[in-house]
Every structure is written in structure tokens, then in C-alpha cells.
Amino acid sequence: MDRIDVHQHLIPPAYQDALRSHGITAPGGRALPDWTPELAQQLMTTVGISSAILSVSTPGTAFIPDPTEATKLAQSLNDYSANLAAEHPGRFGFLATLPMPDVAASAREAERALDALDADGVVLLGNAAGNYLGAEGQGELFRVLDDRSAVALVHPADLPGDAAPDVPPFAADFLLDTTRAAYLLVRNGIRRKYPNIRFILSHGGGFVPYAAHRLAATIFSETGTSPADLLDDFSGFYFDTALSSSASALPTLLAFAQPGHVLYGSDWPFAPDPAVLYFAAGLDAYDRIDDASRREIERTNALALFPRFGTAATTQPSTALLDKVRGNIRRQAFRGIARAISSKV
């Protein structure tokens, strides 16, 4: 087995210390787990993961109110991650932590991490201290990412406001947080204005595949943008399977995402070993796809984003043509519906 895990976390010692110094012991509602490079590689061997793209999970640096201190922590985390990746070439990659919501500092750190540290991309929280990804005023960061055709993993954070009693944030709120960020990235035209950024939505995209038509209808009513274009933007995200490769979630995800846009993710160590094994088995046992399609999810699709881990396969011309024809039919149908709705408004 040679899976590429695009959603695996690291918890450097300095990050543990920073969290605990601010009284954070259970980010997202889950106790801070043990992590070392050795434990990560043990898990990877057990699950059949050859390469992991590591990222710092929520709360990132957003728990630090001082922008200067948040930037220093982000730089420290990225230096640590870069050294770890260099010590384990082919085994570990990393996504740079950015000190959001400070857009200017985040743009500078993204540039440093991508250009000088050879980061494989960046991780962006759905919201940083209540400031949502995709809101107005983030163009400086998006330009840096777009100029470099960067990969950006959209990872959820605690929702602004208090959590619901007896509902851990990671259980349901995280899915909504990802969906809110995706909604804004599409509604505010970020996906179209910065087309070179490859956004990965965590955990199967939150509620996006299930609710995309409802989301598109809402944006159409607010902006007049074609629902077909909006659905193209939503389905054009990449999606990881972390905690999402179940018999009920996979059919919707695979039916919705554009070909080649579903990637394997584990969410370890915040997803404990049994959960990682459970969802990996769910993908292995899913009998509505063949072995070639399963391999695309587990490895080949990721190589299109992270080519240094191997050689990406190309889409067969016949498949690409069929997808294009289907897309054109869908777009024409939705344009007709949009015109019909507009004529009655």
C-alpha cells in the first residue's frame, strides 16, 4: 500500500507548549493527542501510507491576540516542519501555518514558506478568531497563493460563539465551518479571481457535496451568478476523505466532485488510530468503485497536487471528453432554469 495522506497533523513541542500556556488542552473539543515523528510513521506503516502532508490543526496561531507573537509562532512551526520534511524526504511534506487573521503577515509568511522552505502548500482555517476565509480584504494573501499555484487545505476551526452543550465542536461544528468558508470563497468570486489556487476542503467538504445546490441557489438569488457556474466552483474544490469515507458519505462525494478531485486523508492523530483504520477500511470495502478508481483516491489524484512524491497519471481522453460533454449539458440546463427564474422575479 502506498497511500498519500493529504490531511495528517503534526504537533511540534513548541506548539504544545504554546497551547498549554494559553490554557488550551482540548482544541476542537478533543484532548491534545500524543505526537512524535516516530508515532506518525508507525501509524503510516499500519495503514499503508507511504507519504503524509503534515499540517498544524486548529487553532493554528489564532489563539494568540498579538499579531507579532502569532507570526513568530507560525515561523517557528514552519521552520520545524521544513526541517522534519528535509530529514524524511518522500515520507513527509508539510503545509505552512499562516498567522491569520493578519492578512499582510500571512502573505509574507506564505511567500517565505513556499519560496524558501519548499512548503507543499498552506493550511487555512475556516475562520481565524471569527474572521472567515473568503471574506473581503484577503486579496493580498490570495495573490501570493495564486501566483505560485499553491495548494491550500481549508481546515475547520471552532465556530465563533459558544459550542452547543454536549456537542463537541469536531463532531458537527467543524463541518459547518468548512462549509461557511467554501460558501464565501464561491460567493465572493475568490474561486474565479484566483483560479490557480488548489483548495482542498477537509472532511469530505463538510456539507458542501450534500447541500451544493441549495448553496448555489442562495448565491444566485443574492448575486445573479449562474447556478451552473456556481456548481462548477463548488465541485471544482478538492476534497479529502478524512473521517468521511463511509458507505453513506462516499456516494454523494464521488457523484459531486469533479474527476480527480477526491484525495485520501486520515486526520491522525486527532482522529485516533481506530478511527483512521475504520475509515480506511470503509474506502477499501466500498464496492461501487473499481480498484483503479480507489487507487486514484488513495494516491494518484494527490500526485497532481504534490508531484514530488511520484508521477501523476493523466486522464484518459475519452473520459475527459465525456466529462466535458456532461458539464456542458448541465451548464445549458442550469442557464435555462436561471433565465426562467429571472423572468419571474
mmCIF file of C-alpha atoms in Angstrom:
data_model
loop_
_atom_site.group_PDB
_atom_site.id
_atom_site.type_symbol
_atom_site.label_atom_id
_atom_site.label_comp_id
_atom_site.label_asym_id
_atom_site.label_seq_id
_atom_site.Cartn_x
_atom_site.Cartn_y
_atom_site.Cartn_z
ATOM 1 C CA MET A 1 0.000 0.000 0.000
ATOM 2 C CA ASP A 2 1.302 3.455 -0.873
ATOM 3 C CA ARG A 3 -1.390 5.917 0.092
ATOM 4 C CA ILE A 4 -0.623 9.633 0.109
ATOM 5 C CA ASP A 5 -2.251 11.245 3.126
ATOM 6 C CA VAL A 6 -3.040 14.906 2.431
ATOM 7 C CA HIS A 7 -4.641 15.516 5.834
ATOM 8 C CA GLN A 8 -2.347 14.433 8.650
ATOM 9 C CA HIS A 9 -1.334 16.662 11.525
ATOM 10 C CA LEU A 10 1.800 17.331 13.489
ATOM 11 C CA ILE A 11 2.070 18.785 16.976
ATOM 12 C CA PRO A 12 5.567 20.193 17.458
ATOM 13 C CA PRO A 13 6.757 20.541 21.071
ATOM 14 C CA ALA A 14 6.797 24.341 20.831
ATOM 15 C CA TYR A 15 3.177 24.281 19.680
ATOM 16 C CA GLN A 16 2.131 22.058 22.577
ATOM 17 C CA ASP A 17 3.815 24.466 24.965
ATOM 18 C CA ALA A 18 2.137 27.496 23.356
ATOM 19 C CA LEU A 19 -1.310 25.927 23.553
ATOM 20 C CA ARG A 20 -0.931 24.841 27.156
ATOM 21 C CA SER A 21 0.445 28.232 28.186
ATOM 22 C CA HIS A 22 -2.853 29.688 26.968
ATOM 23 C CA GLY A 23 -4.915 27.035 28.745
ATOM 24 C CA ILE A 24 -5.791 25.111 25.588
ATOM 25 C CA THR A 25 -5.738 21.372 26.229
ATOM 26 C CA ALA A 26 -8.587 20.191 24.002
ATOM 27 C CA PRO A 27 -8.651 22.140 20.717
ATOM 28 C CA GLY A 28 -11.840 21.486 18.806
ATOM 29 C CA GLY A 29 -13.196 19.560 21.768
ATOM 30 C CA ARG A 30 -10.664 16.718 21.597
ATOM 31 C CA ALA A 31 -7.831 16.288 24.081
ATOM 32 C CA LEU A 32 -4.430 17.109 22.641
ATOM 33 C CA PRO A 33 -3.082 13.728 21.495
ATOM 34 C CA ASP A 34 0.442 12.400 21.676
ATOM 35 C CA TRP A 35 2.527 13.038 18.571
ATOM 36 C CA THR A 36 6.084 12.324 17.523
ATOM 37 C CA PRO A 37 7.540 11.610 14.080
ATOM 38 C CA GLU A 38 8.084 8.022 15.214
ATOM 39 C CA LEU A 39 4.439 7.557 16.229
ATOM 40 C CA ALA A 40 3.357 9.068 12.914
ATOM 41 C CA GLN A 41 5.456 6.613 10.950
ATOM 42 C CA GLN A 42 4.137 3.687 12.978
ATOM 43 C CA LEU A 43 0.589 4.676 12.088
ATOM 44 C CA MET A 44 1.546 5.187 8.456
ATOM 45 C CA THR A 45 3.036 1.701 8.247
ATOM 46 C CA THR A 46 -0.076 0.192 9.828
ATOM 47 C CA VAL A 47 -2.470 1.944 7.453
ATOM 48 C CA GLY A 48 -0.323 1.694 4.325
ATOM 49 C CA ILE A 49 0.544 5.377 3.995
ATOM 50 C CA SER A 50 3.782 5.987 2.148
ATOM 51 C CA SER A 51 3.751 9.809 2.328
ATOM 52 C CA ALA A 52 1.969 12.319 4.552
ATOM 53 C CA ILE A 53 1.462 16.040 4.006
ATOM 54 C CA LEU A 54 1.589 17.378 7.567
ATOM 55 C CA SER A 55 -0.216 20.457 8.835
ATOM 56 C CA VAL A 56 -0.919 22.151 12.145
ATOM 57 C CA SER A 57 -4.567 21.798 13.104
ATOM 58 C CA THR A 58 -6.939 24.293 14.711
ATOM 59 C CA PRO A 59 -6.484 26.742 16.370
ATOM 60 C CA GLY A 60 -3.319 27.428 14.374
ATOM 61 C CA THR A 61 -1.970 30.705 15.742
ATOM 62 C CA ALA A 62 -5.381 32.382 16.027
ATOM 63 C CA PHE A 63 -5.443 31.947 19.812
ATOM 64 C CA ILE A 64 -2.613 34.498 20.145
ATOM 65 C CA PRO A 65 -4.036 38.057 20.121
ATOM 66 C CA ASP A 66 -0.686 39.768 19.491
ATOM 67 C CA PRO A 67 -0.044 39.660 15.703
ATOM 68 C CA THR A 68 3.722 39.818 16.175
ATOM 69 C CA GLU A 69 3.729 36.850 18.552
ATOM 70 C CA ALA A 70 1.373 34.912 16.265
ATOM 71 C CA THR A 71 3.731 35.492 13.352
ATOM 72 C CA LYS A 72 6.739 34.325 15.373
ATOM 73 C CA LEU A 73 4.929 31.123 16.294
ATOM 74 C CA ALA A 74 3.917 30.484 12.673
ATOM 75 C CA GLN A 75 7.510 30.974 11.560
ATOM 76 C CA SER A 76 8.750 28.592 14.249
ATOM 77 C CA LEU A 77 6.224 25.934 13.255
ATOM 78 C CA ASN A 78 7.120 26.242 9.594
ATOM 79 C CA ASP A 79 10.844 26.028 10.273
ATOM 80 C CA TYR A 80 10.258 22.889 12.349
ATOM 81 C CA SER A 81 8.053 21.337 9.651
ATOM 82 C CA ALA A 82 10.548 22.139 6.902
ATOM 83 C CA ASN A 83 13.367 20.502 8.858
ATOM 84 C CA LEU A 84 11.223 17.425 9.510
ATOM 85 C CA ALA A 85 10.364 17.095 5.819
ATOM 86 C CA ALA A 86 14.019 17.509 4.872
ATOM 87 C CA GLU A 87 15.020 14.768 7.329
ATOM 88 C CA HIS A 88 12.430 12.385 5.859
ATOM 89 C CA PRO A 89 12.357 13.074 2.097
ATOM 90 C CA GLY A 90 9.487 11.330 0.372
ATOM 91 C CA ARG A 91 7.962 10.409 3.719
ATOM 92 C CA PHE A 92 6.781 13.783 4.991
ATOM 93 C CA GLY A 93 5.725 17.012 3.318
ATOM 94 C CA PHE A 94 4.131 19.990 5.024
ATOM 95 C CA LEU A 95 1.587 22.755 4.659
ATOM 96 C CA ALA A 96 2.687 26.074 6.106
ATOM 97 C CA THR A 97 0.883 27.663 9.039
ATOM 98 C CA LEU A 98 -0.098 31.298 8.453
ATOM 99 C CA PRO A 99 -0.779 33.902 11.173
ATOM 100 C CA MET A 100 -4.326 34.679 10.094
ATOM 101 C CA PRO A 101 -6.334 36.864 10.504
ATOM 102 C CA ASP A 102 -3.344 39.169 9.840
ATOM 103 C CA VAL A 103 -3.548 39.112 6.031
ATOM 104 C CA ALA A 104 -0.343 41.043 5.326
ATOM 105 C CA ALA A 105 1.746 38.918 7.702
ATOM 106 C CA SER A 106 0.146 35.772 6.305
ATOM 107 C CA ALA A 107 1.015 36.801 2.759
ATOM 108 C CA ARG A 108 4.638 37.369 3.753
ATOM 109 C CA GLU A 109 4.876 34.057 5.600
ATOM 110 C CA ALA A 110 3.226 32.186 2.727
ATOM 111 C CA GLU A 111 5.793 33.662 0.360
ATOM 112 C CA ARG A 112 8.654 32.696 2.681
ATOM 113 C CA ALA A 113 7.376 29.172 3.292
ATOM 114 C CA LEU A 114 6.616 28.409 -0.354
ATOM 115 C CA ASP A 115 9.740 30.009 -1.825
ATOM 116 C CA ALA A 116 12.408 29.442 0.818
ATOM 117 C CA LEU A 117 11.203 26.452 2.846
ATOM 118 C CA ASP A 118 9.776 24.373 -0.041
ATOM 119 C CA ALA A 119 6.395 24.029 1.649
ATOM 120 C CA ASP A 120 3.937 21.857 -0.250
ATOM 121 C CA GLY A 121 1.195 24.418 0.305
ATOM 122 C CA VAL A 122 -0.543 26.189 3.178
ATOM 123 C CA VAL A 123 -3.254 25.364 5.682
ATOM 124 C CA LEU A 124 -6.025 27.933 6.123
ATOM 125 C CA LEU A 125 -8.588 27.757 8.907
ATOM 126 C CA GLY A 126 -12.233 28.155 8.002
ATOM 127 C CA ASN A 127 -12.261 31.042 10.438
ATOM 128 C CA ALA A 128 -9.431 32.608 12.404
ATOM 129 C CA ALA A 129 -10.721 34.265 15.583
ATOM 130 C CA GLY A 130 -14.091 34.739 13.873
ATOM 131 C CA ASN A 131 -12.674 36.134 10.627
ATOM 132 C CA TYR A 132 -13.824 33.847 7.825
ATOM 133 C CA LEU A 133 -11.741 32.682 4.932
ATOM 134 C CA GLY A 134 -13.136 34.191 1.740
ATOM 135 C CA ALA A 135 -14.307 37.423 3.365
ATOM 136 C CA GLU A 136 -13.415 40.776 1.865
ATOM 137 C CA GLY A 137 -9.893 42.124 2.276
ATOM 138 C CA GLN A 138 -7.832 38.939 1.815
ATOM 139 C CA GLY A 139 -6.657 39.615 -1.723
ATOM 140 C CA GLU A 140 -3.024 40.175 -0.755
ATOM 141 C CA LEU A 141 -2.762 36.610 0.527
ATOM 142 C CA PHE A 142 -4.698 35.093 -2.362
ATOM 143 C CA ARG A 143 -2.459 36.821 -4.895
ATOM 144 C CA VAL A 144 0.631 35.242 -3.335
ATOM 145 C CA LEU A 145 -1.015 31.819 -3.430
ATOM 146 C CA ASP A 146 -2.369 32.236 -6.944
ATOM 147 C CA ASP A 147 0.969 33.386 -8.347
ATOM 148 C CA ARG A 148 2.505 30.149 -7.062
ATOM 149 C CA SER A 149 -0.399 27.818 -7.949
ATOM 150 C CA ALA A 150 -0.375 26.875 -4.284
ATOM 151 C CA VAL A 151 -2.316 24.116 -2.586
ATOM 152 C CA ALA A 152 -4.424 25.371 0.336
ATOM 153 C CA LEU A 153 -6.026 22.933 2.772
ATOM 154 C CA VAL A 154 -9.145 24.525 4.269
ATOM 155 C CA HIS A 155 -9.311 23.140 7.795
ATOM 156 C CA PRO A 156 -12.198 23.851 10.165
ATOM 157 C CA ALA A 157 -11.949 25.675 13.464
ATOM 158 C CA ASP A 158 -14.313 26.244 16.362
ATOM 159 C CA LEU A 159 -17.330 28.270 15.298
ATOM 160 C CA PRO A 160 -17.499 31.855 16.567
ATOM 161 C CA GLY A 161 -19.571 31.806 19.725
ATOM 162 C CA ASP A 162 -20.185 29.136 22.314
ATOM 163 C CA ALA A 163 -20.410 25.475 21.391
ATOM 164 C CA ALA A 164 -23.749 23.729 21.845
ATOM 165 C CA PRO A 165 -23.981 21.794 25.114
ATOM 166 C CA ASP A 166 -22.955 18.141 24.744
ATOM 167 C CA VAL A 167 -21.982 18.584 21.078
ATOM 168 C CA PRO A 168 -18.184 18.549 20.698
ATOM 169 C CA PRO A 169 -17.106 21.051 18.026
ATOM 170 C CA PHE A 170 -15.305 18.397 15.975
ATOM 171 C CA ALA A 171 -18.476 16.311 15.714
ATOM 172 C CA ALA A 172 -20.660 18.754 13.768
ATOM 173 C CA ASP A 173 -19.472 22.365 14.038
ATOM 174 C CA PHE A 174 -16.313 21.614 12.060
ATOM 175 C CA LEU A 175 -18.394 20.536 9.065
ATOM 176 C CA LEU A 176 -20.355 23.785 9.155
ATOM 177 C CA ASP A 177 -17.189 25.863 9.496
ATOM 178 C CA THR A 178 -15.704 24.323 6.339
ATOM 179 C CA THR A 179 -18.997 24.846 4.516
ATOM 180 C CA ARG A 180 -19.163 28.516 5.520
ATOM 181 C CA ALA A 181 -15.641 29.126 4.205
ATOM 182 C CA ALA A 182 -16.365 27.307 0.937
ATOM 183 C CA TYR A 183 -19.559 29.320 0.534
ATOM 184 C CA LEU A 184 -17.682 32.619 0.871
ATOM 185 C CA LEU A 185 -14.880 31.518 -1.449
ATOM 186 C CA VAL A 186 -17.502 30.876 -4.124
ATOM 187 C CA ARG A 187 -19.931 33.707 -3.335
ATOM 188 C CA ASN A 188 -17.240 36.385 -3.259
ATOM 189 C CA GLY A 189 -15.658 35.232 -6.501
ATOM 190 C CA ILE A 190 -12.369 34.024 -4.992
ATOM 191 C CA ARG A 191 -12.503 30.753 -6.931
ATOM 192 C CA ARG A 192 -12.804 32.673 -10.226
ATOM 193 C CA LYS A 193 -10.474 35.562 -9.454
ATOM 194 C CA TYR A 194 -7.647 33.300 -8.245
ATOM 195 C CA PRO A 195 -8.114 30.149 -10.343
ATOM 196 C CA ASN A 196 -4.612 28.786 -9.759
ATOM 197 C CA ILE A 197 -5.137 28.131 -6.046
ATOM 198 C CA ARG A 198 -5.955 24.456 -5.466
ATOM 199 C CA PHE A 199 -8.251 24.473 -2.421
ATOM 200 C CA ILE A 200 -8.764 21.187 -0.547
ATOM 201 C CA LEU A 201 -11.854 21.049 1.665
ATOM 202 C CA SER A 202 -11.332 18.906 4.752
ATOM 203 C CA HIS A 203 -13.563 16.027 5.838
ATOM 204 C CA GLY A 204 -15.283 15.447 2.529
ATOM 205 C CA GLY A 205 -16.057 19.143 2.165
ATOM 206 C CA GLY A 206 -18.221 19.454 5.254
ATOM 207 C CA PHE A 207 -21.791 19.781 3.988
ATOM 208 C CA VAL A 208 -20.811 21.079 0.536
ATOM 209 C CA PRO A 209 -21.449 17.971 -1.629
ATOM 210 C CA TYR A 210 -24.777 17.330 0.085
ATOM 211 C CA ALA A 211 -26.007 20.929 0.068
ATOM 212 C CA ALA A 212 -24.275 22.406 -3.002
ATOM 213 C CA HIS A 213 -27.462 23.028 -4.994
ATOM 214 C CA ARG A 214 -29.042 24.797 -2.035
ATOM 215 C CA LEU A 215 -25.893 26.893 -1.559
ATOM 216 C CA ALA A 216 -25.777 27.740 -5.264
ATOM 217 C CA ALA A 217 -29.444 28.727 -5.320
ATOM 218 C CA THR A 218 -28.864 31.096 -2.402
ATOM 219 C CA ILE A 219 -25.843 32.739 -4.028
ATOM 220 C CA PHE A 220 -27.732 33.055 -7.314
ATOM 221 C CA SER A 221 -30.588 34.850 -5.526
ATOM 222 C CA GLU A 222 -28.102 37.276 -3.953
ATOM 223 C CA THR A 223 -25.708 37.890 -6.853
ATOM 224 C CA GLY A 224 -27.391 36.704 -10.045
ATOM 225 C CA THR A 225 -24.400 34.453 -10.839
ATOM 226 C CA SER A 226 -25.308 31.457 -12.972
ATOM 227 C CA PRO A 227 -26.099 28.410 -10.804
ATOM 228 C CA ALA A 228 -24.165 26.306 -13.304
ATOM 229 C CA ASP A 229 -21.040 28.384 -12.756
ATOM 230 C CA LEU A 230 -21.538 28.264 -9.007
ATOM 231 C CA LEU A 231 -21.875 24.493 -9.014
ATOM 232 C CA ASP A 232 -18.737 24.260 -11.138
ATOM 233 C CA ASP A 233 -16.928 26.312 -8.499
ATOM 234 C CA PHE A 234 -18.168 24.104 -5.666
ATOM 235 C CA SER A 235 -17.433 20.815 -7.433
ATOM 236 C CA GLY A 236 -14.036 22.154 -8.512
ATOM 237 C CA PHE A 237 -12.733 22.148 -4.958
ATOM 238 C CA TYR A 238 -10.599 19.189 -3.939
ATOM 239 C CA PHE A 239 -11.988 17.065 -1.109
ATOM 240 C CA ASP A 240 -10.198 14.807 1.343
ATOM 241 C CA THR A 241 -11.732 11.675 2.830
ATOM 242 C CA ALA A 242 -10.650 12.268 6.444
ATOM 243 C CA LEU A 243 -13.386 10.786 8.689
ATOM 244 C CA SER A 244 -15.645 10.759 5.619
ATOM 245 C CA SER A 245 -15.097 7.520 3.705
ATOM 246 C CA SER A 246 -18.298 5.840 4.849
ATOM 247 C CA ALA A 247 -20.863 3.944 2.827
ATOM 248 C CA SER A 248 -23.305 6.845 3.216
ATOM 249 C CA ALA A 249 -20.921 9.748 2.524
ATOM 250 C CA LEU A 250 -18.855 8.352 -0.357
ATOM 251 C CA PRO A 251 -21.702 8.103 -2.913
ATOM 252 C CA THR A 252 -22.545 11.796 -2.582
ATOM 253 C CA LEU A 253 -18.926 12.905 -2.532
ATOM 254 C CA LEU A 254 -17.906 10.857 -5.578
ATOM 255 C CA ALA A 255 -21.035 11.832 -7.519
ATOM 256 C CA PHE A 256 -20.430 15.523 -6.835
ATOM 257 C CA ALA A 257 -16.684 16.155 -7.025
ATOM 258 C CA GLN A 258 -15.035 16.705 -10.380
ATOM 259 C CA PRO A 259 -12.960 13.740 -11.604
ATOM 260 C CA GLY A 260 -9.609 13.513 -9.872
ATOM 261 C CA HIS A 261 -10.621 15.789 -7.003
ATOM 262 C CA VAL A 262 -11.071 13.285 -4.163
ATOM 263 C CA LEU A 263 -7.972 12.625 -2.042
ATOM 264 C CA TYR A 264 -7.149 10.313 0.830
ATOM 265 C CA GLY A 265 -6.894 11.867 4.294
ATOM 266 C CA SER A 266 -6.586 10.358 7.763
ATOM 267 C CA ASP A 267 -6.773 13.296 10.232
ATOM 268 C CA TRP A 268 -4.337 11.499 12.530
ATOM 269 C CA PRO A 269 -3.536 11.976 15.418
ATOM 270 C CA PHE A 270 -6.706 13.955 16.241
ATOM 271 C CA ALA A 271 -8.520 11.046 14.668
ATOM 272 C CA PRO A 272 -7.202 8.194 16.854
ATOM 273 C CA ASP A 273 -5.801 5.010 15.365
ATOM 274 C CA PRO A 274 -9.112 3.049 15.475
ATOM 275 C CA ALA A 275 -10.951 5.846 13.647
ATOM 276 C CA VAL A 276 -8.235 6.044 10.985
ATOM 277 C CA LEU A 277 -8.412 2.281 10.463
ATOM 278 C CA TYR A 278 -12.229 2.327 10.416
ATOM 279 C CA PHE A 279 -12.492 4.928 7.651
ATOM 280 C CA ALA A 280 -9.603 3.425 5.686
ATOM 281 C CA ALA A 281 -11.490 0.141 5.769
ATOM 282 C CA GLY A 282 -14.607 1.962 4.609
ATOM 283 C CA LEU A 283 -12.788 3.093 1.499
ATOM 284 C CA ASP A 284 -11.285 -0.356 0.949
ATOM 285 C CA ALA A 285 -14.683 -2.016 1.260
ATOM 286 C CA TYR A 286 -16.645 0.460 -0.865
ATOM 287 C CA ASP A 287 -17.798 -1.737 -3.737
ATOM 288 C CA ARG A 288 -19.230 0.901 -6.089
ATOM 289 C CA ILE A 289 -15.785 1.768 -7.439
ATOM 290 C CA ASP A 290 -13.157 -0.432 -9.014
ATOM 291 C CA ASP A 291 -9.571 -0.861 -7.873
ATOM 292 C CA ALA A 292 -8.284 1.712 -10.376
ATOM 293 C CA SER A 293 -10.659 4.371 -9.057
ATOM 294 C CA ARG A 294 -9.770 3.510 -5.477
ATOM 295 C CA ARG A 295 -6.079 3.896 -6.274
ATOM 296 C CA GLU A 296 -6.765 7.318 -7.768
ATOM 297 C CA ILE A 297 -8.306 8.429 -4.469
ATOM 298 C CA GLU A 298 -5.577 6.885 -2.352
ATOM 299 C CA ARG A 299 -2.600 8.071 -4.374
ATOM 300 C CA THR A 300 -2.818 9.173 -7.986
ATOM 301 C CA ASN A 301 -5.060 12.207 -7.526
ATOM 302 C CA ALA A 302 -2.724 13.587 -4.847
ATOM 303 C CA LEU A 303 0.236 13.367 -7.204
ATOM 304 C CA ALA A 304 -1.339 16.003 -9.424
ATOM 305 C CA LEU A 305 -1.021 18.406 -6.455
ATOM 306 C CA PHE A 306 2.172 17.055 -4.905
ATOM 307 C CA PRO A 307 4.238 15.743 -7.821
ATOM 308 C CA ARG A 308 7.453 15.427 -5.832
ATOM 309 C CA PHE A 309 6.023 12.276 -4.254
ATOM 310 C CA GLY A 310 5.789 10.474 -7.599
ATOM 311 C CA THR A 311 4.420 10.679 -11.135
ATOM 312 C CA ALA A 312 0.799 11.621 -11.739
ATOM 313 C CA ALA A 313 -1.282 9.716 -14.241
ATOM 314 C CA THR A 314 -3.100 11.596 -16.969
ATOM 315 C CA THR A 315 -6.835 11.438 -17.553
ATOM 316 C CA GLN A 316 -7.851 9.241 -20.446
ATOM 317 C CA PRO A 317 -9.012 11.402 -23.388
ATOM 318 C CA SER A 318 -12.293 9.555 -23.683
ATOM 319 C CA THR A 319 -13.094 10.197 -20.008
ATOM 320 C CA ALA A 320 -12.128 13.852 -20.241
ATOM 321 C CA LEU A 321 -14.305 14.342 -23.323
ATOM 322 C CA LEU A 322 -17.265 12.634 -21.692
ATOM 323 C CA ASP A 323 -16.905 14.799 -18.581
ATOM 324 C CA LYS A 324 -16.767 17.922 -20.755
ATOM 325 C CA VAL A 325 -19.929 16.932 -22.645
ATOM 326 C CA ARG A 326 -21.767 16.191 -19.406
ATOM 327 C CA GLY A 327 -20.628 19.515 -17.960
ATOM 328 C CA ASN A 328 -21.820 21.445 -20.999
ATOM 329 C CA ILE A 329 -25.230 19.771 -20.855
ATOM 330 C CA ARG A 330 -25.563 20.596 -17.186
ATOM 331 C CA ARG A 331 -24.495 24.190 -17.702
ATOM 332 C CA GLN A 332 -27.017 24.719 -20.504
ATOM 333 C CA ALA A 333 -29.778 23.235 -18.377
ATOM 334 C CA PHE A 334 -28.997 25.489 -15.427
ATOM 335 C CA ARG A 335 -28.767 28.568 -17.610
ATOM 336 C CA GLY A 336 -32.268 27.792 -18.836
ATOM 337 C CA ILE A 337 -33.508 27.427 -15.283
ATOM 338 C CA ALA A 338 -31.790 30.656 -14.236
ATOM 339 C CA ARG A 339 -33.369 32.567 -17.131
ATOM 340 C CA ALA A 340 -36.775 31.154 -16.216
ATOM 341 C CA ILE A 341 -36.417 32.202 -12.582
ATOM 342 C CA SER A 342 -35.132 35.661 -13.521
ATOM 343 C CA SER A 343 -38.062 36.300 -15.839
ATOM 344 C CA LYS A 344 -40.481 35.755 -12.935
ATOM 345 C CA VAL A 345 -38.669 37.950 -10.440
#
